[in-house]
Short mmCIF file of C-alpha atoms and ligand atoms in Angstrom, two decimals:
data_model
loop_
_atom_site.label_atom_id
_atom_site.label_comp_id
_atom_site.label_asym_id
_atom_site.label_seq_id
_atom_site.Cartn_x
_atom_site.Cartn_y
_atom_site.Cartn_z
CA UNK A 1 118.63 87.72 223.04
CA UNK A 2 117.82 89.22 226.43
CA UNK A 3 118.13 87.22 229.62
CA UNK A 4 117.21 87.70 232.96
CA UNK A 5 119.13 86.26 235.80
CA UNK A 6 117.38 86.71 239.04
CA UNK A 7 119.75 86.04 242.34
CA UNK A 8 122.91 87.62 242.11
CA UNK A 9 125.14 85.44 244.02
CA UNK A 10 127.48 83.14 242.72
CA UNK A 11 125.69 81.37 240.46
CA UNK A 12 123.61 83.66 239.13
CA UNK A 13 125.97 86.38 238.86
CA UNK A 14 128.61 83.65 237.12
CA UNK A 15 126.15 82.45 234.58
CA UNK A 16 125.20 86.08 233.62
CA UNK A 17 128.28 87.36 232.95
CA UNK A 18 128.95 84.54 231.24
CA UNK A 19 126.01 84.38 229.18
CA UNK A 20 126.28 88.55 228.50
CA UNK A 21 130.39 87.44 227.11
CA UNK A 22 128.88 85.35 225.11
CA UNK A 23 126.99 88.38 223.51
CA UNK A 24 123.42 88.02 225.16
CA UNK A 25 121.64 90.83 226.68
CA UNK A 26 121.17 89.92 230.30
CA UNK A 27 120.37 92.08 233.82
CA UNK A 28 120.87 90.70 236.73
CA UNK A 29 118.17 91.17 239.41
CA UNK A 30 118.60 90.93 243.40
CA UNK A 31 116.43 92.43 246.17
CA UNK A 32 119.21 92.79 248.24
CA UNK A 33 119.99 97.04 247.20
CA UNK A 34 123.49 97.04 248.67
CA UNK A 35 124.58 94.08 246.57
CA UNK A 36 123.26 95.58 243.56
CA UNK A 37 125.30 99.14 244.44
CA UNK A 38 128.50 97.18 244.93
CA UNK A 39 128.04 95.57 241.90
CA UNK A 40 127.28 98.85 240.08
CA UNK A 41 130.66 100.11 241.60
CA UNK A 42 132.59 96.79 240.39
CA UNK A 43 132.71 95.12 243.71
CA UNK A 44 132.08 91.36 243.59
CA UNK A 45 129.70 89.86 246.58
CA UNK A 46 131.89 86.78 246.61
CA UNK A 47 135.34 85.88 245.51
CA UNK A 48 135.72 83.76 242.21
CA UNK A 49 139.35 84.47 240.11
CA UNK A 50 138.24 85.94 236.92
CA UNK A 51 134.75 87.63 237.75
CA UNK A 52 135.26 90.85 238.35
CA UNK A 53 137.27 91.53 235.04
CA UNK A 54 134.75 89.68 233.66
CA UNK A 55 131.97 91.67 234.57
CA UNK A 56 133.60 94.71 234.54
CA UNK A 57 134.16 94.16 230.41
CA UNK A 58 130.60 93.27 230.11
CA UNK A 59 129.26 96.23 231.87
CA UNK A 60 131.86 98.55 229.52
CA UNK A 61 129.94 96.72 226.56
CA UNK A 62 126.68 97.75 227.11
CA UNK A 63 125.74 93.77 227.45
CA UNK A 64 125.19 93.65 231.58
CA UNK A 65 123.34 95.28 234.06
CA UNK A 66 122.15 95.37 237.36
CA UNK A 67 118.95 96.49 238.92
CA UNK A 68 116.78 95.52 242.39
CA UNK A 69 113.44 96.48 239.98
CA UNK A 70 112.34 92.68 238.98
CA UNK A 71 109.74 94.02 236.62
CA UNK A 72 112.05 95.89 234.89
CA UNK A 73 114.85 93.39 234.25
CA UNK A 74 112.52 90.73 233.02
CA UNK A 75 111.40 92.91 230.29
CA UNK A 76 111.58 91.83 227.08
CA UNK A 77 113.43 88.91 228.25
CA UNK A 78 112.98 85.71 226.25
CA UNK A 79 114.24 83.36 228.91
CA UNK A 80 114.34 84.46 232.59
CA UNK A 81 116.40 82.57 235.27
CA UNK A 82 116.07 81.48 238.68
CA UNK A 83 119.05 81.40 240.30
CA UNK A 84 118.42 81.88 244.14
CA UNK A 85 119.33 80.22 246.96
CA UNK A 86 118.04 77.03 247.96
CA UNK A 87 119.36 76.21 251.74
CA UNK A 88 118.92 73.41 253.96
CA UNK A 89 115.58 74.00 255.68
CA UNK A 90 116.24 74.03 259.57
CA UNK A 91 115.51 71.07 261.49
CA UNK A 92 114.69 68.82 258.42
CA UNK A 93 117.58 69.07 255.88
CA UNK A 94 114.61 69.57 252.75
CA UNK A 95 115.50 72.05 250.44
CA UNK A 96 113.98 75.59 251.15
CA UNK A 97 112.23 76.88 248.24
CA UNK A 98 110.35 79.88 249.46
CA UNK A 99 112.79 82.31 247.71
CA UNK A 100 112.33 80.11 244.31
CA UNK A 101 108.53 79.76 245.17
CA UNK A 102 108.61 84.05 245.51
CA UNK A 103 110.63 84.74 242.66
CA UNK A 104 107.72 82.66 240.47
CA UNK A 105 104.50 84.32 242.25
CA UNK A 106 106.54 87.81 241.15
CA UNK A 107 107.33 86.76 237.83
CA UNK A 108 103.77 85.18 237.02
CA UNK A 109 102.61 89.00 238.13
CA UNK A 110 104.80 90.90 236.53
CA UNK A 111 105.39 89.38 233.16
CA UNK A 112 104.89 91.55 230.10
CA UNK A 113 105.70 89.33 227.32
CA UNK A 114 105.82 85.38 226.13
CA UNK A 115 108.97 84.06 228.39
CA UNK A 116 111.09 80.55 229.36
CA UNK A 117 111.68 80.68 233.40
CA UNK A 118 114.36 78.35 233.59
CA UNK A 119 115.28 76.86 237.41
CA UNK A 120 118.59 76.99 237.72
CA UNK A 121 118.26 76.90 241.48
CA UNK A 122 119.31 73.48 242.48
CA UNK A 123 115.52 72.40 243.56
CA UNK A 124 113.99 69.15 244.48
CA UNK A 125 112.32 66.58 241.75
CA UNK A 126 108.36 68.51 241.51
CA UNK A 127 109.85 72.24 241.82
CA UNK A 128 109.13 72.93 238.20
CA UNK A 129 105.42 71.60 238.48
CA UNK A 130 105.25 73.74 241.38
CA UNK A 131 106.79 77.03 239.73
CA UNK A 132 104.40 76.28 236.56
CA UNK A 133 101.15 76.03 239.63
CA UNK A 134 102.55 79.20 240.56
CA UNK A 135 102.96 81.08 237.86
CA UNK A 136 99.21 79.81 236.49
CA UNK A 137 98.12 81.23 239.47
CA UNK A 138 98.94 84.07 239.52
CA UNK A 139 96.58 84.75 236.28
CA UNK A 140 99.17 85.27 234.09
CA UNK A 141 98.18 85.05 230.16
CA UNK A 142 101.27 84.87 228.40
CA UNK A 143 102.72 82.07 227.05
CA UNK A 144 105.29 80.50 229.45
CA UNK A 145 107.48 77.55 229.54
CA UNK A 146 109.01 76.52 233.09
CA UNK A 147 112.63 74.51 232.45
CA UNK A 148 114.86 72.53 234.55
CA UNK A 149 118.48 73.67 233.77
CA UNK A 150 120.85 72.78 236.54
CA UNK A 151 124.15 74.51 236.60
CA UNK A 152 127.57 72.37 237.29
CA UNK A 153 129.83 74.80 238.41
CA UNK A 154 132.94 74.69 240.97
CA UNK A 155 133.61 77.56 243.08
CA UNK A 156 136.90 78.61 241.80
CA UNK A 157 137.02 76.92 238.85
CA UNK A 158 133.36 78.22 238.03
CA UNK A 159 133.92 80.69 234.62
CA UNK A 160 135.95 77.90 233.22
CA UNK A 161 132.96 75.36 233.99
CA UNK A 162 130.59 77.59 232.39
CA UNK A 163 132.89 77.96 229.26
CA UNK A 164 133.73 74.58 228.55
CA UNK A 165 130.84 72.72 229.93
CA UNK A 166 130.92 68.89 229.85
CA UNK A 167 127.27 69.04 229.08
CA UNK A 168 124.41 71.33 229.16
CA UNK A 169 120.92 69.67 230.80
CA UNK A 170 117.69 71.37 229.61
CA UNK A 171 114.81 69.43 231.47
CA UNK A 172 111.74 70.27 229.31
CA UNK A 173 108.81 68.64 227.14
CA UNK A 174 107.66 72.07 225.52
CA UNK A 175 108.82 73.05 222.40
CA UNK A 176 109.30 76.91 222.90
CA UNK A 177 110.93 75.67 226.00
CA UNK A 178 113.54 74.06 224.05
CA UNK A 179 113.65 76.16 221.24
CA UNK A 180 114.38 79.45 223.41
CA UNK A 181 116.62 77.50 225.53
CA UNK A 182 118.66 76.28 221.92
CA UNK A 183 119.27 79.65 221.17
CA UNK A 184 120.54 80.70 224.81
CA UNK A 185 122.93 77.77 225.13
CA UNK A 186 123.71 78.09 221.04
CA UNK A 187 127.25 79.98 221.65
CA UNK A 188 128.27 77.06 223.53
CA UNK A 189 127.07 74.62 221.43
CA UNK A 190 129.23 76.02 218.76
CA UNK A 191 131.86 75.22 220.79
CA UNK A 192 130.96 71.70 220.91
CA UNK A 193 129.39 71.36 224.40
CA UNK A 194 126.93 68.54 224.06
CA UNK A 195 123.30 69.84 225.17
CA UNK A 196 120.95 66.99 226.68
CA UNK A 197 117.70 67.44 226.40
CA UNK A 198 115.27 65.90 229.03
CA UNK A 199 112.23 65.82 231.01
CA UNK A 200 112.27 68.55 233.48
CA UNK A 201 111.85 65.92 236.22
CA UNK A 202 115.21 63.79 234.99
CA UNK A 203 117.04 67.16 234.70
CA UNK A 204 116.25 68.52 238.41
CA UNK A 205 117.37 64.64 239.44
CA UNK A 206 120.09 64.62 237.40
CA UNK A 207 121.85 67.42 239.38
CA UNK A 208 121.18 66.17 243.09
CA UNK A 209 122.43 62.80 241.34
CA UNK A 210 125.62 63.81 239.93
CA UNK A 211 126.56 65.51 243.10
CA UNK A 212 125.55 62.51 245.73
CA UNK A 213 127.84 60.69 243.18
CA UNK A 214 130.44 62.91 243.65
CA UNK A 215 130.14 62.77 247.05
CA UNK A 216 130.05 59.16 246.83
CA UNK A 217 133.62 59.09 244.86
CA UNK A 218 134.99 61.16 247.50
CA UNK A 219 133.78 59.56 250.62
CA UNK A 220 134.76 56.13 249.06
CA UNK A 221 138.79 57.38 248.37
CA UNK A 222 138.84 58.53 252.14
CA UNK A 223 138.02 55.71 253.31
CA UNK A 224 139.77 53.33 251.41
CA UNK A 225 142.92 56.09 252.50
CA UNK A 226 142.02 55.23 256.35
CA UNK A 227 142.49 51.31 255.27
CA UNK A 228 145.60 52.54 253.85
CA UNK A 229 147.04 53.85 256.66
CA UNK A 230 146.17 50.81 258.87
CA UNK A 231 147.92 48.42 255.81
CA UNK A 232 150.59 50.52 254.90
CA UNK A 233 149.78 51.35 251.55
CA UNK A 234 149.62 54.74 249.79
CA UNK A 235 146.25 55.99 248.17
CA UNK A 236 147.68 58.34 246.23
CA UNK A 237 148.78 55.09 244.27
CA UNK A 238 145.57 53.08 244.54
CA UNK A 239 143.77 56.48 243.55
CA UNK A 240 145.66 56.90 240.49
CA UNK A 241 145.77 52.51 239.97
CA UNK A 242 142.00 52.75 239.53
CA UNK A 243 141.40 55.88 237.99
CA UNK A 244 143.45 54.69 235.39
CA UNK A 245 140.61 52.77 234.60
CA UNK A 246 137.77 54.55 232.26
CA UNK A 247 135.19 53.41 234.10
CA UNK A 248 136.22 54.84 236.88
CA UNK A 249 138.32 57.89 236.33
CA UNK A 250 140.44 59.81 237.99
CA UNK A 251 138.56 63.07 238.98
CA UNK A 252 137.26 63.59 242.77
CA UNK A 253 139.42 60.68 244.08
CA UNK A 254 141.51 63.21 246.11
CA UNK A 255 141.30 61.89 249.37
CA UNK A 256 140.88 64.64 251.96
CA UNK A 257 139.45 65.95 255.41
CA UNK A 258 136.12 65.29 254.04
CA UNK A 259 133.66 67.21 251.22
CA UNK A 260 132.34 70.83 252.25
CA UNK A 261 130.88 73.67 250.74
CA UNK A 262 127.73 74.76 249.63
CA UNK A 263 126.64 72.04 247.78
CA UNK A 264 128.04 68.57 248.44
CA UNK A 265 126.19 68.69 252.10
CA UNK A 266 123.18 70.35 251.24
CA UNK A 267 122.13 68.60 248.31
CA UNK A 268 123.19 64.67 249.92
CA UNK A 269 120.68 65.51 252.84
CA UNK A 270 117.83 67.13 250.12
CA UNK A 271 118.19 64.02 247.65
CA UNK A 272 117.88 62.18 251.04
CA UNK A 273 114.97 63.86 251.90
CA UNK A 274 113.02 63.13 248.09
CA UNK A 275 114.29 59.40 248.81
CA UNK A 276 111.94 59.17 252.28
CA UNK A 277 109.30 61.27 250.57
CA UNK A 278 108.87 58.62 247.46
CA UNK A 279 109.69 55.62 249.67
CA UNK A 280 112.73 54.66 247.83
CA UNK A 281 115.70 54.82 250.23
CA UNK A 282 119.46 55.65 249.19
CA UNK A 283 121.38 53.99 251.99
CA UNK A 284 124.67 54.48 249.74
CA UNK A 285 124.53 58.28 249.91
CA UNK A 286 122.77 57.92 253.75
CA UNK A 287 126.23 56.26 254.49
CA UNK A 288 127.95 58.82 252.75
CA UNK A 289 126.76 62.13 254.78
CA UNK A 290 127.07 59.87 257.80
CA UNK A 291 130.62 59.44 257.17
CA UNK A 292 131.18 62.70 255.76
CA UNK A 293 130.41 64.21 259.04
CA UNK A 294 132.08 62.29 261.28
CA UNK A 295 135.55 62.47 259.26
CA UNK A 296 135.70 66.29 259.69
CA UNK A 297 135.78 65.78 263.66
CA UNK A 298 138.35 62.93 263.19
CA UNK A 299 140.34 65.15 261.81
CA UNK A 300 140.52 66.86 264.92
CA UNK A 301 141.48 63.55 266.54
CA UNK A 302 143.86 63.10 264.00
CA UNK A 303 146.00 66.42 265.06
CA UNK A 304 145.18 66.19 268.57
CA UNK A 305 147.39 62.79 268.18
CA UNK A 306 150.04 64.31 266.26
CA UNK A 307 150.47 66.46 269.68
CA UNK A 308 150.77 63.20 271.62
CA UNK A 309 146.84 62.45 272.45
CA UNK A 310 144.45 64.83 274.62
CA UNK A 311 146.46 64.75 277.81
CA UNK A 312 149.47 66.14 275.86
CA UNK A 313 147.30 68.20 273.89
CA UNK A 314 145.95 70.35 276.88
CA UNK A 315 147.63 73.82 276.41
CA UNK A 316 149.38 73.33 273.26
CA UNK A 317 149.05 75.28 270.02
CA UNK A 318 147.84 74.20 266.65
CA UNK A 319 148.39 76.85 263.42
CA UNK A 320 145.59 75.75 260.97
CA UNK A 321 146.53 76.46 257.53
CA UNK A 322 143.60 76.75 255.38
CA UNK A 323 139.94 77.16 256.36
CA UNK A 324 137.85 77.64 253.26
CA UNK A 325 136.17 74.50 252.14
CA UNK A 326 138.34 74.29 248.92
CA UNK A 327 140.90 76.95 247.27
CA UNK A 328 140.09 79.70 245.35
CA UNK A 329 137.35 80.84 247.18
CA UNK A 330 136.08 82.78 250.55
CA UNK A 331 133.22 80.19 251.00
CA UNK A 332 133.51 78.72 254.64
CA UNK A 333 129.79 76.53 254.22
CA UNK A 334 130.38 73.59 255.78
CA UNK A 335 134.69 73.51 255.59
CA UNK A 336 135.80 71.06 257.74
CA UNK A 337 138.07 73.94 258.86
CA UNK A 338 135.22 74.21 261.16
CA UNK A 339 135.22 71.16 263.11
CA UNK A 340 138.64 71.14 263.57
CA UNK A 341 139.13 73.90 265.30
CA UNK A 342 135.87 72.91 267.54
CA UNK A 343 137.27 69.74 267.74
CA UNK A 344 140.71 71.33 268.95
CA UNK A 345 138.48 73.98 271.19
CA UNK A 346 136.85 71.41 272.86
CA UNK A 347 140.31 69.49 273.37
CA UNK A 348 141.65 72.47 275.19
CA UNK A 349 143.98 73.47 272.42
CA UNK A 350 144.83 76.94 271.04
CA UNK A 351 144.05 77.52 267.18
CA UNK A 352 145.62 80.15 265.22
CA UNK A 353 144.14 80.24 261.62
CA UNK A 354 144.81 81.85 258.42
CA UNK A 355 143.63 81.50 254.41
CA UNK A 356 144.29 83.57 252.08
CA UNK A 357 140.61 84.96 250.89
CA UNK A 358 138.59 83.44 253.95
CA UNK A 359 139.67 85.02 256.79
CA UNK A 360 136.84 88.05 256.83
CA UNK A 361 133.81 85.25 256.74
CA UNK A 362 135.87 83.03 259.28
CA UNK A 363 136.23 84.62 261.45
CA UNK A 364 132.55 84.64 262.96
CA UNK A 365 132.58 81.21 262.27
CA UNK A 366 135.34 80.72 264.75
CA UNK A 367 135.68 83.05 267.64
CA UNK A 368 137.81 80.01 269.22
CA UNK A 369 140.50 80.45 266.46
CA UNK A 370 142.75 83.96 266.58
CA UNK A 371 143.16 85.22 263.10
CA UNK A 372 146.59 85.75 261.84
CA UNK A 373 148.07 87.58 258.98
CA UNK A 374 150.28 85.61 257.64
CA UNK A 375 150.64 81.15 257.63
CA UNK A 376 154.01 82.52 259.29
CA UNK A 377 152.54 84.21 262.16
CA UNK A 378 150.06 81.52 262.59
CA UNK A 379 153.00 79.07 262.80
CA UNK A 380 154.95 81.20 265.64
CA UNK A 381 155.44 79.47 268.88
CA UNK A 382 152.91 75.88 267.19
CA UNK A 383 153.16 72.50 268.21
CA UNK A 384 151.90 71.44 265.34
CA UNK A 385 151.10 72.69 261.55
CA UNK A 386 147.77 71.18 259.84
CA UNK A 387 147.41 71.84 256.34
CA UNK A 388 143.23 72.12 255.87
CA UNK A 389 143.27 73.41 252.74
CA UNK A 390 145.58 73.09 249.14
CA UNK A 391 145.98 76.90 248.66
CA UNK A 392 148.47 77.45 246.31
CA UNK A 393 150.54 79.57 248.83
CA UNK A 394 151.23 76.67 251.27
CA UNK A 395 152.32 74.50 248.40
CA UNK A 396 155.69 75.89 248.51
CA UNK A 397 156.30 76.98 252.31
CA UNK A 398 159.95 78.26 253.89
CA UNK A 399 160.06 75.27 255.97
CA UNK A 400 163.43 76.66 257.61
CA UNK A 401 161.57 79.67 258.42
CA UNK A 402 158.74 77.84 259.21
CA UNK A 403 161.32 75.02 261.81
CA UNK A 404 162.61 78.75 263.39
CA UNK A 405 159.18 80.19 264.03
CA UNK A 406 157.22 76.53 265.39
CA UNK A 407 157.66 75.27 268.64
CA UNK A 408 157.87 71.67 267.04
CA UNK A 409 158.32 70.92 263.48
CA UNK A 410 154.77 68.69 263.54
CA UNK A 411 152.92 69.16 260.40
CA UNK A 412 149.88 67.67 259.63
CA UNK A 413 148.60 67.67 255.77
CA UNK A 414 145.26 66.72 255.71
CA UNK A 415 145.47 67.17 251.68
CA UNK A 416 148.24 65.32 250.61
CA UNK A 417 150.53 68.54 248.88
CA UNK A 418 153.93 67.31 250.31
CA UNK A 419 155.84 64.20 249.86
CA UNK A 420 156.36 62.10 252.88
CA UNK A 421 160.27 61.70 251.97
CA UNK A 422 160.88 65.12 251.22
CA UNK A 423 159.30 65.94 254.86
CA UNK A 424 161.04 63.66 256.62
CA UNK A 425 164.51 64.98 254.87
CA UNK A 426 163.37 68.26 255.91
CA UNK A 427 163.51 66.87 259.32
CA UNK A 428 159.63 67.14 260.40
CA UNK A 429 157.59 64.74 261.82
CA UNK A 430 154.96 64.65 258.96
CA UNK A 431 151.52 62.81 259.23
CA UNK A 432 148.98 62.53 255.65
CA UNK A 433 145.84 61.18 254.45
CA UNK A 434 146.48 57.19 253.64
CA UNK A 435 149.80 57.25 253.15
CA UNK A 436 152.15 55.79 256.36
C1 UGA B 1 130.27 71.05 243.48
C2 UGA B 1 130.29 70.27 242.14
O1 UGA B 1 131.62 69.84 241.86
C3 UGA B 1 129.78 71.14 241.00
O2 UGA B 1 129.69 70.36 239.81
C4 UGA B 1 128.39 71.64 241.36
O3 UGA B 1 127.87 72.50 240.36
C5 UGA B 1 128.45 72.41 242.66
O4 UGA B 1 128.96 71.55 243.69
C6 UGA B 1 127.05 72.87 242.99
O5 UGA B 1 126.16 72.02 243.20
O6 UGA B 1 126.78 74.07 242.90
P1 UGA B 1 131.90 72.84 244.65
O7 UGA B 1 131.10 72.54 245.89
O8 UGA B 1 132.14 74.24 244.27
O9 UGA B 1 131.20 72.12 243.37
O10 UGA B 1 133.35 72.21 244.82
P2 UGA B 1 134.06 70.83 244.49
O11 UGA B 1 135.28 71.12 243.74
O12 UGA B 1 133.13 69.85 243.93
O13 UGA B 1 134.50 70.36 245.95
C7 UGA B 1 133.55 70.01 246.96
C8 UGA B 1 134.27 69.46 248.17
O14 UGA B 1 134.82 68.19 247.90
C9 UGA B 1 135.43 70.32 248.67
O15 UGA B 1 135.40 70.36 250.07
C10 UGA B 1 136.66 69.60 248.17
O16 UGA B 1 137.80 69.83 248.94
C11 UGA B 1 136.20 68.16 248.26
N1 UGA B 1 136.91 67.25 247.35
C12 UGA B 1 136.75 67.36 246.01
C13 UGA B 1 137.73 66.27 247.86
O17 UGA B 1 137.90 66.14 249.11
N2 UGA B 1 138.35 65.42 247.01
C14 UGA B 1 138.20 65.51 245.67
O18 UGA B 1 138.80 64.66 244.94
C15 UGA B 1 137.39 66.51 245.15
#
């Protein structure tokens, strides 16, 4: 089957190498010529482990390609995908869907054959009614289907999400719709992966729903971890005490500096944004970007009081380990990385920063926070250590070395990787999320 993926960022370019391994036919479109070089020399726009051998074997077999020609790649192709970006709109937090809203006025004028243009785009409840307007509009006499298919995908853990999906949502009431997208998903269905089939309006909610949820789970465990603190409990027990139960589970109850990335942020304040629209207010998820927001700042507060408070602070030097949102990737949208080291700017305190894949879209980001090579040179001459983010390479740190290089063996893990004992034996003053 040939598929057409059009947006070649990360979850475009993901799902198309994925679906080409799987043996379909698929080209991946972008407008953006340079990305589509790189990606014809076998350089990746974004970091993700496993893509670039991916897509390098898939290229080798014939099965992916890459072209800035949309009328090209979408011919022939039985299903064609949206898969642009969607951003906060500025000023107003709704989703921006001009790029999706282009990519179906092109597609409605360019299409040669019958097709399925799936939105994989995470858009707001409507955008497939809207894409369908479109594409009617544009006088286009083949048959089309427009279907909601939202993707659930973790940066860094994103080929393996694909793979071994939990489910797969098609959001469609047309037949072809659902028999093209049967035979697109069928690889993985062999594999077991349950496919849910709904309307196209529960599918596009489903996706802002799941990840307000999300959201919701994490928010929740950091607060309960500030209660923790205050009460002298741990929440790495009370985490792992309720997750135990089914109902709840135990995944995103990691409590933390607070969500960031791409998605968490964006999609609370769009699902917000539908809520006013319709009327029907969420306050639970209005709660949770309120909170959200603040707890990235106070975790600025949090190191400035490791130093001894803001008078102390003044002058003193903070190495942040850590500044991508989450491991595994170089995606610094929305990382509470970022408010720290405003929130130490502002303080009057001097940030060195490193992370292992992040540094390079950082460091604009930043300008307050001088890059260093190494978590080593980062540490030299510190007052205090604060562990941002769970890369595996500060799991295991030299903490000799790292007592020899600091100015004061102060280390603040704002993810939980160390144990408090073990820290203390090591002879560091060592301050965590919700555990005292
Ligand atoms: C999230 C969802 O997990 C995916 O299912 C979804 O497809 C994706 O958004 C999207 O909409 O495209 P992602 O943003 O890549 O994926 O990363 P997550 O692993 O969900 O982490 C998001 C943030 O929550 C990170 O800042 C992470 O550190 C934080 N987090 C996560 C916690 O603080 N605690 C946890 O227990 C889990």
């Amino acid at each position: 089957m040939k598929i057409a993926m059009v947006g070649s960022g990360y979850v475009g370019l993901v799902s198309g190498a994925c679906f080409a391994d799987f043996g379909h036919d698929v080209v991946c479109i972008d407008k953006d010529q340079s990305k589509i070089d790189r990606l014809h020399d076998g350089v990746m726009p974004i970091y993700e482990p496993g893509l670039d051998a991916l897509v390098e074997s898939n290229v080798a077999a014939g099965r992916l390609s890459f072209t800035t020609d949309l009328a090209e790649g979408i011919a022939g192709a039985q299903a064609i995908f949206i898969a642009v970006g969607t951003p906060s709109r500025r000023g107003d937090g709704h989703a921006d869907l001009s790029f999706v809203h282009a990519v179906a006025r092109e597609v409605g004028e360019k299409l040669a054959n019958d097709a399925v243009v799936v939105t994989k785009s995470t858009v707001p409840v409507g955008t497939g009614d809207e894409v369908e307007r479109i594409i009617a509009e544009t006088g286009c006499n083949h048959r089309v289907a427009v279907v909601s298919n939202p993707e659930f995908l973790r940066e860094g853990a994103a080929i393996a999400d694909f793979k071994r999906p939990d489910r797969i949502v098609i959001g469609t009431e047309d037949d072809f719709g659902r028999e093209v997208m049967r035979e697109v998903y069928r690889p993985l269905f062999l594999n077991e992966s349950p496919i849910l089939f709904v309307s196209r309006r529960s599918a596009e909610l489903i996706k802002y729903a799941a990840n307000a949820f999300l959201a919701t789970k994490i928010t929740f465990i950091n607060e309960i971890a500030d209660l923790c603190e205050k009460v002298g409990a741990n929440v790495q027990d009370v985490s792992r005490g309720i997750g135990m139960d089914n109902r709840i589970g135990p995944k995103f109850l990691h409590a933390g500096p607070g969500y960031g990335g791409s998605c968490f942020p964006k999609d609370t304040l769009a699902l917000l944004k539908t809520a006013e629209d319709y009327d029907s207010p969420i306050r639970i998820v209005e709660a949770v970007a309120k909170v959200n927001e603040s707890r990235k700042r106070a975790m600025g507060r949090k190191v400035i009081d490791a130093l001894g408070g803001p008078e102390a602070a003044r002058g003193k030097k903070v190495a942040l380990l850590g500044l991508t949102f989450k491991p595994n990737t170089d995606d610094m949208r929305d990382s509470p990385a970022i408010a720290i080291a405003q929130a130490l700017g502002d303080a009057g305190v001097n940030v060195a920063g490193y992370d292992p894949e992040g540094m390079e879209q950082a460091a604009p980001l930043m300008p307050e926070v001088q890059m260093c090579k190494s978590p080593y040179e980062a540490i030299e001459g510190a007052d205090a250590i604060a562990i941002v983010t769970e890369w595996d390479a500060f799991r295991a740190l030299d903490f000799p070395r790292v007592k020899a290089l600091a100015n004061a063996p102060v280390l603040v893990d704002l993810r939980n990787i160390y144990k408090p004992d073990h820290m203390l034996a090591a002879g560091f003053t060592y301050l965590s999320i919700g555990r005292s």
